[in-house]
Structures are given as structure tokens and as C-alpha cells.
PDB file of C-alpha atoms in Angstrom:
ATOM      1  CA  UNK A   1     -59.931 -85.778 -75.053  1.00  0.00           C
ATOM      2  CA  UNK A   2     -59.780 -89.592 -75.042  1.00  0.00           C
ATOM      3  CA  UNK A   3     -57.288 -91.413 -77.208  1.00  0.00           C
ATOM      4  CA  UNK A   4     -59.015 -94.310 -78.950  1.00  0.00           C
ATOM      5  CA  UNK A   5     -56.851 -96.622 -81.071  1.00  0.00           C
ATOM      6  CA  UNK A   6     -56.870 -96.125 -84.820  1.00  0.00           C
ATOM      7  CA  UNK A   7     -58.441 -98.804 -86.984  1.00  0.00           C
ATOM      8  CA  UNK A   8     -56.209-100.279 -89.738  1.00  0.00           C
ATOM      9  CA  UNK A   9     -57.290 -99.779 -93.354  1.00  0.00           C
ATOM     10  CA  UNK A  10     -57.770-103.517 -93.939  1.00  0.00           C
ATOM     11  CA  UNK A  11     -60.284-103.636 -91.085  1.00  0.00           C
ATOM     12  CA  UNK A  12     -61.826-100.189 -91.471  1.00  0.00           C
ATOM     13  CA  UNK A  13     -62.615-100.246 -95.192  1.00  0.00           C
ATOM     14  CA  UNK A  14     -64.701-103.471 -95.053  1.00  0.00           C
ATOM     15  CA  UNK A  15     -66.489-102.000 -92.038  1.00  0.00           C
ATOM     16  CA  UNK A  16     -67.346 -98.875 -94.066  1.00  0.00           C
ATOM     17  CA  UNK A  17     -68.627-101.067 -96.912  1.00  0.00           C
ATOM     18  CA  UNK A  18     -70.728-103.092 -94.451  1.00  0.00           C
ATOM     19  CA  UNK A  19     -72.227 -99.915 -92.983  1.00  0.00           C
ATOM     20  CA  UNK A  20     -73.032 -98.668 -96.485  1.00  0.00           C
ATOM     21  CA  UNK A  21     -75.134-101.780 -97.069  1.00  0.00           C
ATOM     22  CA  UNK A  22     -77.729-100.370 -94.675  1.00  0.00           C
ATOM     23  CA  UNK A  23     -78.262 -97.158 -96.674  1.00  0.00           C
ATOM     24  CA  UNK A  24     -80.313 -98.614 -99.582  1.00  0.00           C
ATOM     25  CA  UNK A  25     -82.258-100.832 -97.174  1.00  0.00           C
ATOM     26  CA  UNK A  26     -83.099 -97.761 -95.112  1.00  0.00           C
ATOM     27  CA  UNK A  27     -84.075 -95.920 -98.289  1.00  0.00           C
ATOM     28  CA  UNK A  28     -86.385 -98.745 -99.349  1.00  0.00           C
ATOM     29  CA  UNK A  29     -88.023 -98.841 -95.892  1.00  0.00           C
ATOM     30  CA  UNK A  30     -88.425 -95.066 -95.585  1.00  0.00           C
ATOM     31  CA  UNK A  31     -89.782 -94.886 -99.125  1.00  0.00           C
ATOM     32  CA  UNK A  32     -92.390 -97.517 -98.322  1.00  0.00           C
ATOM     33  CA  UNK A  33     -93.263 -95.740 -95.075  1.00  0.00           C
ATOM     34  CA  UNK A  34     -93.640 -92.443 -96.930  1.00  0.00           C
ATOM     35  CA  UNK A  35     -96.012 -94.092 -99.386  1.00  0.00           C
ATOM     36  CA  UNK A  36     -98.009 -95.689 -96.558  1.00  0.00           C
ATOM     37  CA  UNK A  37     -98.321 -92.362 -94.736  1.00  0.00           C
ATOM     38  CA  UNK A  38     -98.702 -90.347 -97.953  1.00  0.00           C
ATOM     39  CA  UNK A  39     -96.269 -87.908 -96.325  1.00  0.00           C
ATOM     40  CA  UNK A  40     -92.508 -87.956 -96.928  1.00  0.00           C
ATOM     41  CA  UNK A  41     -91.749 -85.521 -94.108  1.00  0.00           C
ATOM     42  CA  UNK A  42     -93.756 -87.627 -91.648  1.00  0.00           C
ATOM     43  CA  UNK A  43     -91.791 -90.709 -92.724  1.00  0.00           C
ATOM     44  CA  UNK A  44     -88.526 -88.865 -92.078  1.00  0.00           C
ATOM     45  CA  UNK A  45     -89.811 -87.762 -88.660  1.00  0.00           C
ATOM     46  CA  UNK A  46     -90.689 -91.350 -87.763  1.00  0.00           C
ATOM     47  CA  UNK A  47     -87.285 -92.583 -88.960  1.00  0.00           C
ATOM     48  CA  UNK A  48     -85.317 -90.011 -86.958  1.00  0.00           C
ATOM     49  CA  UNK A  49     -87.532 -90.388 -83.893  1.00  0.00           C
ATOM     50  CA  UNK A  50     -87.152 -94.171 -83.720  1.00  0.00           C
ATOM     51  CA  UNK A  51     -83.395 -93.766 -84.160  1.00  0.00           C
ATOM     52  CA  UNK A  52     -83.336 -91.168 -81.384  1.00  0.00           C
ATOM     53  CA  UNK A  53     -85.246 -93.449 -78.990  1.00  0.00           C
ATOM     54  CA  UNK A  54     -82.851 -96.307 -79.716  1.00  0.00           C
ATOM     55  CA  UNK A  55     -79.784 -94.102 -79.165  1.00  0.00           C
ATOM     56  CA  UNK A  56     -81.178 -92.846 -75.828  1.00  0.00           C
ATOM     57  CA  UNK A  57     -81.655 -96.432 -74.667  1.00  0.00           C
ATOM     58  CA  UNK A  58     -78.161 -97.473 -75.808  1.00  0.00           C
ATOM     59  CA  UNK A  59     -76.559 -94.387 -74.251  1.00  0.00           C
ATOM     60  CA  UNK A  60     -78.178 -95.085 -70.889  1.00  0.00           C
ATOM     61  CA  UNK A  61     -77.674 -98.860 -70.946  1.00  0.00           C
ATOM     62  CA  UNK A  62     -73.972 -99.032 -71.858  1.00  0.00           C
ATOM     63  CA  UNK A  63     -71.247 -97.813 -69.479  1.00  0.00           C
ATOM     64  CA  UNK A  64     -69.388 -96.355 -72.456  1.00  0.00           C
ATOM     65  CA  UNK A  65     -72.575 -94.586 -73.522  1.00  0.00           C
ATOM     66  CA  UNK A  66     -73.125 -93.061 -70.076  1.00  0.00           C
ATOM     67  CA  UNK A  67     -69.500 -91.914 -69.979  1.00  0.00           C
ATOM     68  CA  UNK A  68     -69.963 -90.304 -73.399  1.00  0.00           C
ATOM     69  CA  UNK A  69     -73.125 -88.555 -72.230  1.00  0.00           C
ATOM     70  CA  UNK A  70     -71.199 -87.040 -69.334  1.00  0.00           C
ATOM     71  CA  UNK A  71     -68.613 -85.592 -71.743  1.00  0.00           C
ATOM     72  CA  UNK A  72     -71.023 -83.896 -74.176  1.00  0.00           C
ATOM     73  CA  UNK A  73     -71.779 -80.700 -72.242  1.00  0.00           C
ATOM     74  CA  UNK A  74     -68.195 -80.173 -70.958  1.00  0.00           C
ATOM     75  CA  UNK A  75     -66.822 -80.627 -74.495  1.00  0.00           C
ATOM     76  CA  UNK A  76     -69.284 -78.080 -75.908  1.00  0.00           C
ATOM     77  CA  UNK A  77     -68.852 -75.672 -72.997  1.00  0.00           C
ATOM     78  CA  UNK A  78     -65.035 -75.810 -73.188  1.00  0.00           C
ATOM     79  CA  UNK A  79     -65.144 -75.410 -76.989  1.00  0.00           C
ATOM     80  CA  UNK A  80     -63.146 -78.573 -77.559  1.00  0.00           C
ATOM     81  CA  UNK A  81     -64.485 -78.235 -81.109  1.00  0.00           C
ATOM     82  CA  UNK A  82     -66.606 -75.538 -82.813  1.00  0.00           C
ATOM     83  CA  UNK A  83     -70.035 -75.540 -81.114  1.00  0.00           C
ATOM     84  CA  UNK A  84     -71.897 -75.774 -84.423  1.00  0.00           C
ATOM     85  CA  UNK A  85     -70.569 -79.340 -84.788  1.00  0.00           C
ATOM     86  CA  UNK A  86     -73.473 -80.432 -82.567  1.00  0.00           C
ATOM     87  CA  UNK A  87     -75.787 -79.459 -85.454  1.00  0.00           C
ATOM     88  CA  UNK A  88     -74.250 -82.042 -87.793  1.00  0.00           C
ATOM     89  CA  UNK A  89     -77.422 -84.109 -87.533  1.00  0.00           C
ATOM     90  CA  UNK A  90     -79.231 -81.373 -89.431  1.00  0.00           C
ATOM     91  CA  UNK A  91     -77.265 -82.446 -92.520  1.00  0.00           C
ATOM     92  CA  UNK A  92     -78.678 -85.937 -92.169  1.00  0.00           C
ATOM     93  CA  UNK A  93     -82.136 -84.427 -91.910  1.00  0.00           C
ATOM     94  CA  UNK A  94     -81.470 -82.462 -95.103  1.00  0.00           C
ATOM     95  CA  UNK A  95     -80.457 -85.673 -96.894  1.00  0.00           C
ATOM     96  CA  UNK A  96     -83.620 -87.470 -95.783  1.00  0.00           C
ATOM     97  CA  UNK A  97     -85.697 -84.481 -96.897  1.00  0.00           C
ATOM     98  CA  UNK A  98     -83.851 -84.471-100.237  1.00  0.00           C
ATOM     99  CA  UNK A  99     -84.833 -88.109-100.693  1.00  0.00           C
ATOM    100  CA  UNK A 100     -88.491 -87.431 -99.957  1.00  0.00           C
ATOM    101  CA  UNK A 101     -88.588 -84.330-102.199  1.00  0.00           C
ATOM    102  CA  UNK A 102     -86.336 -85.152-105.154  1.00  0.00           C
ATOM    103  CA  UNK A 103     -86.448 -88.902-105.770  1.00  0.00           C
ATOM    104  CA  UNK A 104     -89.982 -88.746-107.114  1.00  0.00           C
ATOM    105  CA  UNK A 105     -88.961 -86.002-109.556  1.00  0.00           C
ATOM    106  CA  UNK A 106     -85.518 -87.255-110.607  1.00  0.00           C
ATOM    107  CA  UNK A 107     -85.777 -90.992-110.173  1.00  0.00           C
ATOM    108  CA  UNK A 108     -83.470 -93.048-107.953  1.00  0.00           C
ATOM    109  CA  UNK A 109     -80.681 -93.234-110.552  1.00  0.00           C
ATOM    110  CA  UNK A 110     -80.196 -89.519-111.124  1.00  0.00           C
ATOM    111  CA  UNK A 111     -80.581 -88.791-107.408  1.00  0.00           C
ATOM    112  CA  UNK A 112     -77.859 -91.347-106.580  1.00  0.00           C
ATOM    113  CA  UNK A 113     -75.396 -89.945-109.104  1.00  0.00           C
ATOM    114  CA  UNK A 114     -76.014 -86.376-107.900  1.00  0.00           C
ATOM    115  CA  UNK A 115     -75.557 -87.257-104.235  1.00  0.00           C
ATOM    116  CA  UNK A 116     -72.456 -89.396-104.841  1.00  0.00           C
ATOM    117  CA  UNK A 117     -70.888 -86.650-106.951  1.00  0.00           C
ATOM    118  CA  UNK A 118     -71.379 -84.103-104.178  1.00  0.00           C
ATOM    119  CA  UNK A 119     -70.099 -86.459-101.479  1.00  0.00           C
ATOM    120  CA  UNK A 120     -67.002 -87.520-103.428  1.00  0.00           C
ATOM    121  CA  UNK A 121     -65.980 -83.953-104.268  1.00  0.00           C
ATOM    122  CA  UNK A 122     -66.432 -82.768-100.702  1.00  0.00           C
ATOM    123  CA  UNK A 123     -64.552 -85.807 -99.378  1.00  0.00           C
ATOM    124  CA  UNK A 124     -61.452 -84.596-101.204  1.00  0.00           C
ATOM    125  CA  UNK A 125     -61.996 -81.038 -99.945  1.00  0.00           C
ATOM    126  CA  UNK A 126     -62.639 -81.966 -96.309  1.00  0.00           C
ATOM    127  CA  UNK A 127     -59.548 -84.171 -96.185  1.00  0.00           C
ATOM    128  CA  UNK A 128     -57.460 -81.413 -97.779  1.00  0.00           C
ATOM    129  CA  UNK A 129     -58.444 -78.692 -95.306  1.00  0.00           C
ATOM    130  CA  UNK A 130     -58.276 -81.095 -92.356  1.00  0.00           C
ATOM    131  CA  UNK A 131     -61.686 -80.624 -90.754  1.00  0.00           C
ATOM    132  CA  UNK A 132     -61.902 -84.254 -89.638  1.00  0.00           C
ATOM    133  CA  UNK A 133     -59.985 -85.916 -86.795  1.00  0.00           C
ATOM    134  CA  UNK A 134     -57.580 -87.586 -89.240  1.00  0.00           C
ATOM    135  CA  UNK A 135     -56.088 -84.174 -90.009  1.00  0.00           C
ATOM    136  CA  UNK A 136     -55.043 -82.855 -93.410  1.00  0.00           C
ATOM    137  CA  UNK A 137     -54.595 -85.372 -96.203  1.00  0.00           C
ATOM    138  CA  UNK A 138     -53.123 -84.248 -99.527  1.00  0.00           C
ATOM    139  CA  UNK A 139     -55.021 -84.224-102.805  1.00  0.00           C
ATOM    140  CA  UNK A 140     -53.023 -86.609-104.964  1.00  0.00           C
ATOM    141  CA  UNK A 141     -53.532 -87.616-108.566  1.00  0.00           C
ATOM    142  CA  UNK A 142     -54.364 -91.146-107.418  1.00  0.00           C
ATOM    143  CA  UNK A 143     -57.075 -89.942-105.015  1.00  0.00           C
ATOM    144  CA  UNK A 144     -58.561 -87.656-107.692  1.00  0.00           C
ATOM    145  CA  UNK A 145     -58.504 -90.485-110.240  1.00  0.00           C
ATOM    146  CA  UNK A 146     -60.156 -92.849-107.768  1.00  0.00           C
ATOM    147  CA  UNK A 147     -62.842 -90.260-107.004  1.00  0.00           C
ATOM    148  CA  UNK A 148     -63.577 -89.575-110.684  1.00  0.00           C
ATOM    149  CA  UNK A 149     -63.759 -93.293-111.411  1.00  0.00           C
ATOM    150  CA  UNK A 150     -66.136 -93.764-108.484  1.00  0.00           C
ATOM    151  CA  UNK A 151     -68.595 -91.168-109.826  1.00  0.00           C
ATOM    152  CA  UNK A 152     -68.330 -92.625-113.350  1.00  0.00           C
ATOM    153  CA  UNK A 153     -68.820 -96.166-112.044  1.00  0.00           C
ATOM    154  CA  UNK A 154     -71.893 -95.218-110.023  1.00  0.00           C
ATOM    155  CA  UNK A 155     -73.371 -93.466-113.079  1.00  0.00           C
ATOM    156  CA  UNK A 156     -72.713 -96.594-115.147  1.00  0.00           C
ATOM    157  CA  UNK A 157     -74.163 -98.902-112.507  1.00  0.00           C
ATOM    158  CA  UNK A 158     -77.443 -97.000-112.293  1.00  0.00           C
ATOM    159  CA  UNK A 159     -77.666 -96.122-116.010  1.00  0.00           C
ATOM    160  CA  UNK A 160     -80.264 -98.837-116.764  1.00  0.00           C
ATOM    161  CA  UNK A 161     -82.665 -96.931-114.501  1.00  0.00           C
ATOM    162  CA  UNK A 162     -82.322 -93.567-116.251  1.00  0.00           C
ATOM    163  CA  UNK A 163     -85.273 -92.193-118.141  1.00  0.00           C
ATOM    164  CA  UNK A 164     -87.923 -91.802-115.438  1.00  0.00           C
ATOM    165  CA  UNK A 165     -86.931 -88.371-114.186  1.00  0.00           C
ATOM    166  CA  UNK A 166     -89.281 -86.149-116.196  1.00  0.00           C
ATOM    167  CA  UNK A 167     -88.686 -83.963-119.228  1.00  0.00           C
ATOM    168  CA  UNK A 168     -86.603 -80.860-119.749  1.00  0.00           C
ATOM    169  CA  UNK A 169     -83.564 -79.592-117.851  1.00  0.00           C
ATOM    170  CA  UNK A 170     -84.843 -76.420-116.174  1.00  0.00           C
ATOM    171  CA  UNK A 171     -87.700 -78.128-114.270  1.00  0.00           C
ATOM    172  CA  UNK A 172     -85.112 -80.542-112.834  1.00  0.00           C
ATOM    173  CA  UNK A 173     -82.459 -77.943-111.946  1.00  0.00           C
ATOM    174  CA  UNK A 174     -83.549 -77.263-108.361  1.00  0.00           C
ATOM    175  CA  UNK A 175     -84.376 -80.925-107.583  1.00  0.00           C
ATOM    176  CA  UNK A 176     -80.981 -81.890-109.018  1.00  0.00           C
ATOM    177  CA  UNK A 177     -79.048 -79.309-106.974  1.00  0.00           C
ATOM    178  CA  UNK A 178     -80.674 -80.502-103.737  1.00  0.00           C
ATOM    179  CA  UNK A 179     -79.098 -84.014-103.687  1.00  0.00           C
ATOM    180  CA  UNK A 180     -75.782 -82.547-104.876  1.00  0.00           C
ATOM    181  CA  UNK A 181     -75.856 -80.159-101.903  1.00  0.00           C
ATOM    182  CA  UNK A 182     -76.989 -82.865 -99.476  1.00  0.00           C
ATOM    183  CA  UNK A 183     -74.268 -85.231-100.695  1.00  0.00           C
ATOM    184  CA  UNK A 184     -71.661 -82.461-100.559  1.00  0.00           C
ATOM    185  CA  UNK A 185     -72.524 -81.694 -96.933  1.00  0.00           C
ATOM    186  CA  UNK A 186     -72.439 -85.362 -95.883  1.00  0.00           C
ATOM    187  CA  UNK A 187     -68.630 -85.373 -95.850  1.00  0.00           C
ATOM    188  CA  UNK A 188     -68.675 -82.384 -93.508  1.00  0.00           C
ATOM    189  CA  UNK A 189     -71.157 -84.246 -91.307  1.00  0.00           C
ATOM    190  CA  UNK A 190     -68.832 -87.239 -91.090  1.00  0.00           C
ATOM    191  CA  UNK A 191     -65.861 -85.004 -90.288  1.00  0.00           C
ATOM    192  CA  UNK A 192     -67.754 -83.157 -87.544  1.00  0.00           C
ATOM    193  CA  UNK A 193     -69.061 -86.408 -86.076  1.00  0.00           C
ATOM    194  CA  UNK A 194     -65.584 -87.923 -86.133  1.00  0.00           C
ATOM    195  CA  UNK A 195     -64.109 -84.930 -84.303  1.00  0.00           C
ATOM    196  CA  UNK A 196     -66.887 -85.012 -81.712  1.00  0.00           C
ATOM    197  CA  UNK A 197     -66.347 -88.757 -81.225  1.00  0.00           C
ATOM    198  CA  UNK A 198     -62.711 -88.169 -80.317  1.00  0.00           C
ATOM    199  CA  UNK A 199     -63.759 -85.768 -77.537  1.00  0.00           C
ATOM    200  CA  UNK A 200     -66.781 -87.756 -76.345  1.00  0.00           C
ATOM    201  CA  UNK A 201     -64.743 -90.960 -76.306  1.00  0.00           C
ATOM    202  CA  UNK A 202     -67.411 -92.964 -78.145  1.00  0.00           C
ATOM    203  CA  UNK A 203     -69.407 -92.749 -81.386  1.00  0.00           C
ATOM    204  CA  UNK A 204     -72.510 -93.547 -79.323  1.00  0.00           C
ATOM    205  CA  UNK A 205     -72.632 -89.999 -77.932  1.00  0.00           C
ATOM    206  CA  UNK A 206     -71.912 -88.425 -81.329  1.00  0.00           C
ATOM    207  CA  UNK A 207     -74.696 -90.483 -82.927  1.00  0.00           C
ATOM    208  CA  UNK A 208     -77.137 -89.505 -80.172  1.00  0.00           C
ATOM    209  CA  UNK A 209     -76.385 -85.790 -80.659  1.00  0.00           C
ATOM    210  CA  UNK A 210     -76.889 -86.285 -84.413  1.00  0.00           C
ATOM    211  CA  UNK A 211     -80.335 -87.740 -83.931  1.00  0.00           C
ATOM    212  CA  UNK A 212     -81.327 -85.001 -81.486  1.00  0.00           C
ATOM    213  CA  UNK A 213     -80.392 -82.295 -83.999  1.00  0.00           C
ATOM    214  CA  UNK A 214     -81.874 -84.125 -86.987  1.00  0.00           C
ATOM    215  CA  UNK A 215     -85.140 -84.890 -85.198  1.00  0.00           C
ATOM    216  CA  UNK A 216     -85.479 -81.231 -84.149  1.00  0.00           C
ATOM    217  CA  UNK A 217     -84.900 -80.066 -87.729  1.00  0.00           C
ATOM    218  CA  UNK A 218     -87.563 -82.437 -89.080  1.00  0.00           C
ATOM    219  CA  UNK A 219     -90.150 -82.088 -86.330  1.00  0.00           C
ATOM    220  CA  UNK A 220     -90.357 -78.310 -86.803  1.00  0.00           C
ATOM    221  CA  UNK A 221     -91.631 -78.260 -90.430  1.00  0.00           C
ATOM    222  CA  UNK A 222     -93.791 -81.329 -89.840  1.00  0.00           C
ATOM    223  CA  UNK A 223     -95.582 -79.629 -86.921  1.00  0.00           C
ATOM    224  CA  UNK A 224     -96.160 -76.591 -89.131  1.00  0.00           C
ATOM    225  CA  UNK A 225     -97.515 -78.857 -91.867  1.00  0.00           C
ATOM    226  CA  UNK A 226     -99.695 -80.630 -89.295  1.00  0.00           C
ATOM    227  CA  UNK A 227    -101.177 -77.328 -88.139  1.00  0.00           C
ATOM    228  CA  UNK A 228    -101.853 -76.159 -91.683  1.00  0.00           C
ATOM    229  CA  UNK A 229    -102.890 -79.334 -93.513  1.00  0.00           C
ATOM    230  CA  UNK A 230    -103.734 -81.778 -90.732  1.00  0.00           C
ATOM    231  CA  UNK A 231    -102.494 -85.320 -90.161  1.00  0.00           C
ATOM    232  CA  UNK A 232    -102.057 -87.810 -92.973  1.00  0.00           C
ATOM    233  CA  UNK A 233    -102.604 -91.551 -92.831  1.00  0.00           C
ATOM    234  CA  UNK A 234    -102.296 -93.501 -89.584  1.00  0.00           C
ATOM    235  CA  UNK A 235     -99.038 -95.259 -88.710  1.00  0.00           C
ATOM    236  CA  UNK A 236     -98.872 -98.755 -90.260  1.00  0.00           C
ATOM    237  CA  UNK A 237     -98.890-101.892 -88.111  1.00  0.00           C
ATOM    238  CA  UNK A 238     -96.005-103.723 -89.820  1.00  0.00           C
ATOM    239  CA  UNK A 239     -92.924-103.695 -87.564  1.00  0.00           C
ATOM    240  CA  UNK A 240     -90.381-103.445 -90.374  1.00  0.00           C
ATOM    241  CA  UNK A 241     -91.535 -99.921 -91.282  1.00  0.00           C
ATOM    242  CA  UNK A 242     -89.731 -98.728 -88.152  1.00  0.00           C
ATOM    243  CA  UNK A 243     -86.287-100.176 -88.874  1.00  0.00           C
ATOM    244  CA  UNK A 244     -85.083 -97.181 -90.923  1.00  0.00           C
ATOM    245  CA  UNK A 245     -84.040 -95.177 -87.867  1.00  0.00           C
ATOM    246  CA  UNK A 246     -82.023 -98.001 -86.237  1.00  0.00           C
ATOM    247  CA  UNK A 247     -80.234 -98.588 -89.546  1.00  0.00           C
ATOM    248  CA  UNK A 248     -79.352 -94.899 -89.629  1.00  0.00           C
ATOM    249  CA  UNK A 249     -77.796 -95.340 -86.173  1.00  0.00           C
ATOM    250  CA  UNK A 250     -75.469 -97.961 -87.642  1.00  0.00           C
ATOM    251  CA  UNK A 251     -74.018 -96.027 -90.569  1.00  0.00           C
ATOM    252  CA  UNK A 252     -73.847 -92.705 -88.714  1.00  0.00           C
ATOM    253  CA  UNK A 253     -72.044 -94.339 -85.789  1.00  0.00           C
ATOM    254  CA  UNK A 254     -69.669 -96.334 -87.965  1.00  0.00           C
ATOM    255  CA  UNK A 255     -68.862 -93.264 -90.055  1.00  0.00           C
ATOM    256  CA  UNK A 256     -68.094 -91.250 -86.915  1.00  0.00           C
ATOM    257  CA  UNK A 257     -65.803 -94.032 -85.728  1.00  0.00           C
ATOM    258  CA  UNK A 258     -63.914 -94.544 -88.993  1.00  0.00           C
ATOM    259  CA  UNK A 259     -63.123 -91.028 -90.233  1.00  0.00           C
ATOM    260  CA  UNK A 260     -60.340 -90.621 -87.648  1.00  0.00           C
ATOM    261  CA  UNK A 261     -58.537 -93.649 -89.070  1.00  0.00           C
ATOM    262  CA  UNK A 262     -59.455 -93.671 -92.770  1.00  0.00           C
ATOM    263  CA  UNK A 263     -60.175 -90.005 -93.469  1.00  0.00           C
ATOM    264  CA  UNK A 264     -63.426 -88.632 -94.822  1.00  0.00           C
ATOM    265  CA  UNK A 265     -62.875 -89.497 -98.492  1.00  0.00           C
ATOM    266  CA  UNK A 266     -62.043 -93.183 -97.992  1.00  0.00           C
ATOM    267  CA  UNK A 267     -64.829 -93.649 -95.432  1.00  0.00           C
ATOM    268  CA  UNK A 268     -67.299 -92.093 -97.872  1.00  0.00           C
ATOM    269  CA  UNK A 269     -66.059 -94.171-100.815  1.00  0.00           C
ATOM    270  CA  UNK A 270     -66.366 -97.358 -98.766  1.00  0.00           C
ATOM    271  CA  UNK A 271     -69.951 -96.530 -97.862  1.00  0.00           C
ATOM    272  CA  UNK A 272     -70.726 -95.740-101.510  1.00  0.00           C
ATOM    273  CA  UNK A 273     -69.458 -99.205-102.451  1.00  0.00           C
ATOM    274  CA  UNK A 274     -71.662-100.737 -99.771  1.00  0.00           C
ATOM    275  CA  UNK A 275     -74.604 -98.704-101.015  1.00  0.00           C
ATOM    276  CA  UNK A 276     -74.219-100.061-104.548  1.00  0.00           C
ATOM    277  CA  UNK A 277     -73.724-103.631-103.334  1.00  0.00           C
ATOM    278  CA  UNK A 278     -76.777-103.330-101.082  1.00  0.00           C
ATOM    279  CA  UNK A 279     -78.881-101.890-103.889  1.00  0.00           C
ATOM    280  CA  UNK A 280     -77.825-104.702-106.208  1.00  0.00           C
ATOM    281  CA  UNK A 281     -78.643-107.307-103.552  1.00  0.00           C
ATOM    282  CA  UNK A 282     -82.050-105.775-102.886  1.00  0.00           C
ATOM    283  CA  UNK A 283     -82.892-105.688-106.589  1.00  0.00           C
ATOM    284  CA  UNK A 284     -81.910-109.332-106.975  1.00  0.00           C
ATOM    285  CA  UNK A 285     -83.544-110.737-103.823  1.00  0.00           C
ATOM    286  CA  UNK A 286     -86.451-108.318-103.211  1.00  0.00           C
ATOM    287  CA  UNK A 287     -87.218-106.671-106.558  1.00  0.00           C
ATOM    288  CA  UNK A 288     -89.909-104.013-106.829  1.00  0.00           C
ATOM    289  CA  UNK A 289     -91.852-102.929-109.927  1.00  0.00           C
ATOM    290  CA  UNK A 290     -89.504-101.160-112.319  1.00  0.00           C
ATOM    291  CA  UNK A 291     -86.384-102.924-111.020  1.00  0.00           C
ATOM    292  CA  UNK A 292     -83.668-103.257-113.662  1.00  0.00           C
ATOM    293  CA  UNK A 293     -80.584-105.438-113.114  1.00  0.00           C
ATOM    294  CA  UNK A 294     -78.548-105.291-116.318  1.00  0.00           C
ATOM    295  CA  UNK A 295     -74.897-105.917-117.167  1.00  0.00           C
ATOM    296  CA  UNK A 296     -73.924-102.234-116.573  1.00  0.00           C
ATOM    297  CA  UNK A 297     -75.383-102.515-113.061  1.00  0.00           C
ATOM    298  CA  UNK A 298     -73.043-105.389-112.192  1.00  0.00           C
ATOM    299  CA  UNK A 299     -69.986-104.057-114.040  1.00  0.00           C
ATOM    300  CA  UNK A 300     -70.459-100.541-112.640  1.00  0.00           C
ATOM    301  CA  UNK A 301     -70.550-101.963-109.123  1.00  0.00           C
ATOM    302  CA  UNK A 302     -67.343-103.905-109.767  1.00  0.00           C
ATOM    303  CA  UNK A 303     -65.670-100.778-111.204  1.00  0.00           C
ATOM    304  CA  UNK A 304     -66.699 -98.836-108.086  1.00  0.00           C
ATOM    305  CA  UNK A 305     -64.897-101.372-105.911  1.00  0.00           C
ATOM    306  CA  UNK A 306     -61.816-101.138-108.161  1.00  0.00           C
ATOM    307  CA  UNK A 307     -61.861 -97.321-107.954  1.00  0.00           C
ATOM    308  CA  UNK A 308     -61.975 -97.459-104.163  1.00  0.00           C
ATOM    309  CA  UNK A 309     -59.050 -99.882-104.075  1.00  0.00           C
ATOM    310  CA  UNK A 310     -57.149 -97.485-106.347  1.00  0.00           C
ATOM    311  CA  UNK A 311     -57.869 -94.527-104.052  1.00  0.00           C
ATOM    312  CA  UNK A 312     -56.923 -96.365-100.851  1.00  0.00           C
ATOM    313  CA  UNK A 313     -53.829 -98.366-101.759  1.00  0.00           C
ATOM    314  CA  UNK A 314     -50.685 -97.240 -99.904  1.00  0.00           C
ATOM    315  CA  UNK A 315     -49.016 -95.603-102.911  1.00  0.00           C
ATOM    316  CA  UNK A 316     -45.460 -94.283-102.437  1.00  0.00           C
ATOM    317  CA  UNK A 317     -45.231 -90.767-100.997  1.00  0.00           C
ATOM    318  CA  UNK A 318     -45.353 -88.172-103.735  1.00  0.00           C
ATOM    319  CA  UNK A 319     -46.958 -90.489-106.291  1.00  0.00           C
ATOM    320  CA  UNK A 320     -48.919 -88.203-108.637  1.00  0.00           C
ATOM    321  CA  UNK A 321     -49.158 -85.658-105.819  1.00  0.00           C
ATOM    322  CA  UNK A 322     -50.692 -82.292-106.674  1.00  0.00           C
TER     323      UNK A 322
END
């Protein structure tokens, strides 16, 4: 195991927020690619495949990347961590599939609230049981309050977009549970990636393994679909359609790096803040049909930032501890 220095909160939290900025941009790109291909699974395959190619190049080009590659098999063989951690990328594939399947049925707003709720709840749980490299972190009243406020703030921020998710509750039950499950598992993905990073010595190797697993999970159903239904539209010529995968490399790698220092909950909350800020920036600078930027959008984003500050401040030991 290599001992990389821990990143201070004041440096790590802004880095998590910055990484979160890429998530809505990636979503916008992958959504446009899915529409161009008329195939959401194919868009996810393209996204993961371009990310995988980039990670292979980086891993071979950088000395740190090559050193990390050399540690992957020994770490798995020696059971430095549970072997199923190498399948963490499958969770990312599930999240991308959830986007392609559920967003059209629920709308972006309801999907976002469902995924954030799942991720925030599991962030508390993962920190409590100590799956990540930061070890066990107690569930305190302050951390619970910050988590609840984060979910409420995200719901408020996206509330102007509610109303396009269809009619009736039962038809939406399964589509609604899918993003909750995908969001819930994302904290486990970050914890597993963080633990693997400690043993590989670099988040580059952990990110590469993620993209290998995620690409395998997505290629399998797409090949079945290809055999049954045939190919969809041809790949578009515009270069920006292929930036989704590289952006995924950024927030997966940064998450794997930060969870050892910040814990899973705080890393996840920081990325949620970045996601809201990025969504707000996209809606203001590059609006699409149906874009709504209202006062609750701005105030909900500000409240999210306040909730994250509340959850991450160095409160005295035992303050509201459960």
C-alpha cells in the first residue's frame, strides 16, 4: 500500500465542487448524443468507450499511471481489498443507464432529486460503516441536518422544472426507484474507488479499472440489442459529442482521490453542489427549449452550498452526536 498525503478540507471541498461541474455538462452532451443516435444505450457505450480509450492512453503515458497499472493485479491477487471492488465501474454504468431510461419518463428535476436523495443517504451510511479509505465517521446531528437540507435545497432548486414527468404515481414507481438506487450505490462506488486508489497509489489506475468494468457492463446489452434490432443512426461528426467520456474520467478520478481525505458524504455533497452550479450556469449561458431559471433555482443552489458548509465545518467533538 502506498501512503499518499491527505488533502485538507479547504482544498479538497472546492476540488469536489469543481469536479461536480462536469456532471451536468456530461449529461447534456450524452443526452444530445442519445438523441442523435436515437439510442440511449449506444450513447452510454460511446461515452464509456471514449473514456476508456483516454484512460488507457493516460495510464501508459504517465510514469505514475504505469506504476499504478503494475499494482492492479498484485493488489487483486493478494486481496488487498475485496475483489468485487474492481466492479465499481458497473455502478457508473447503472447510473448512465438510469439517465437514458428514466429521465425521459420522470423529467430532469424529479430524476435529480431521486438520485441526490439516494446518494446523500448512502453517504451517511458508507461513512458510518467505514467502507471507504477514510475509515468510520460518526453520524452526528449536524451531518444529518446538513444532508436533509441538501436534499431539500436540491428539490427547491429544481422545483421550477417539475410537471413534465407524466401522470399518476404507479407508472412512475419503477422509473423513480431506479435513480434512487443508482444514486444510493454511487457512494459505495466512491468508497470502493477510494480504497483501490490507496493500494494502486494513484486514482489513474482506479479510474481505468472503473471504465473497463463500466464499458463491459454496457457493451453486453448493446451487442444483444444490435443483434436483435440492428444498428441505429450513424455516429455524428461533431467533435463535442465525444467529450462525455473524458469528463467522466475527471469526476470519477477526483472522487477516488478525495474520499480518503474528506469521506464519502462530504465528497458527494461537494459534487452535488458543483452539479447544481453547473446546471445553473448551463441554463444561463446555453439554454435549451424548456429551460427555466427562476428565483427558487438560484436560492435553492445557495441553500445547497450553505447545507454543505454546515455538514463540513469542524464542529466540536460530540456536538449533536448520535
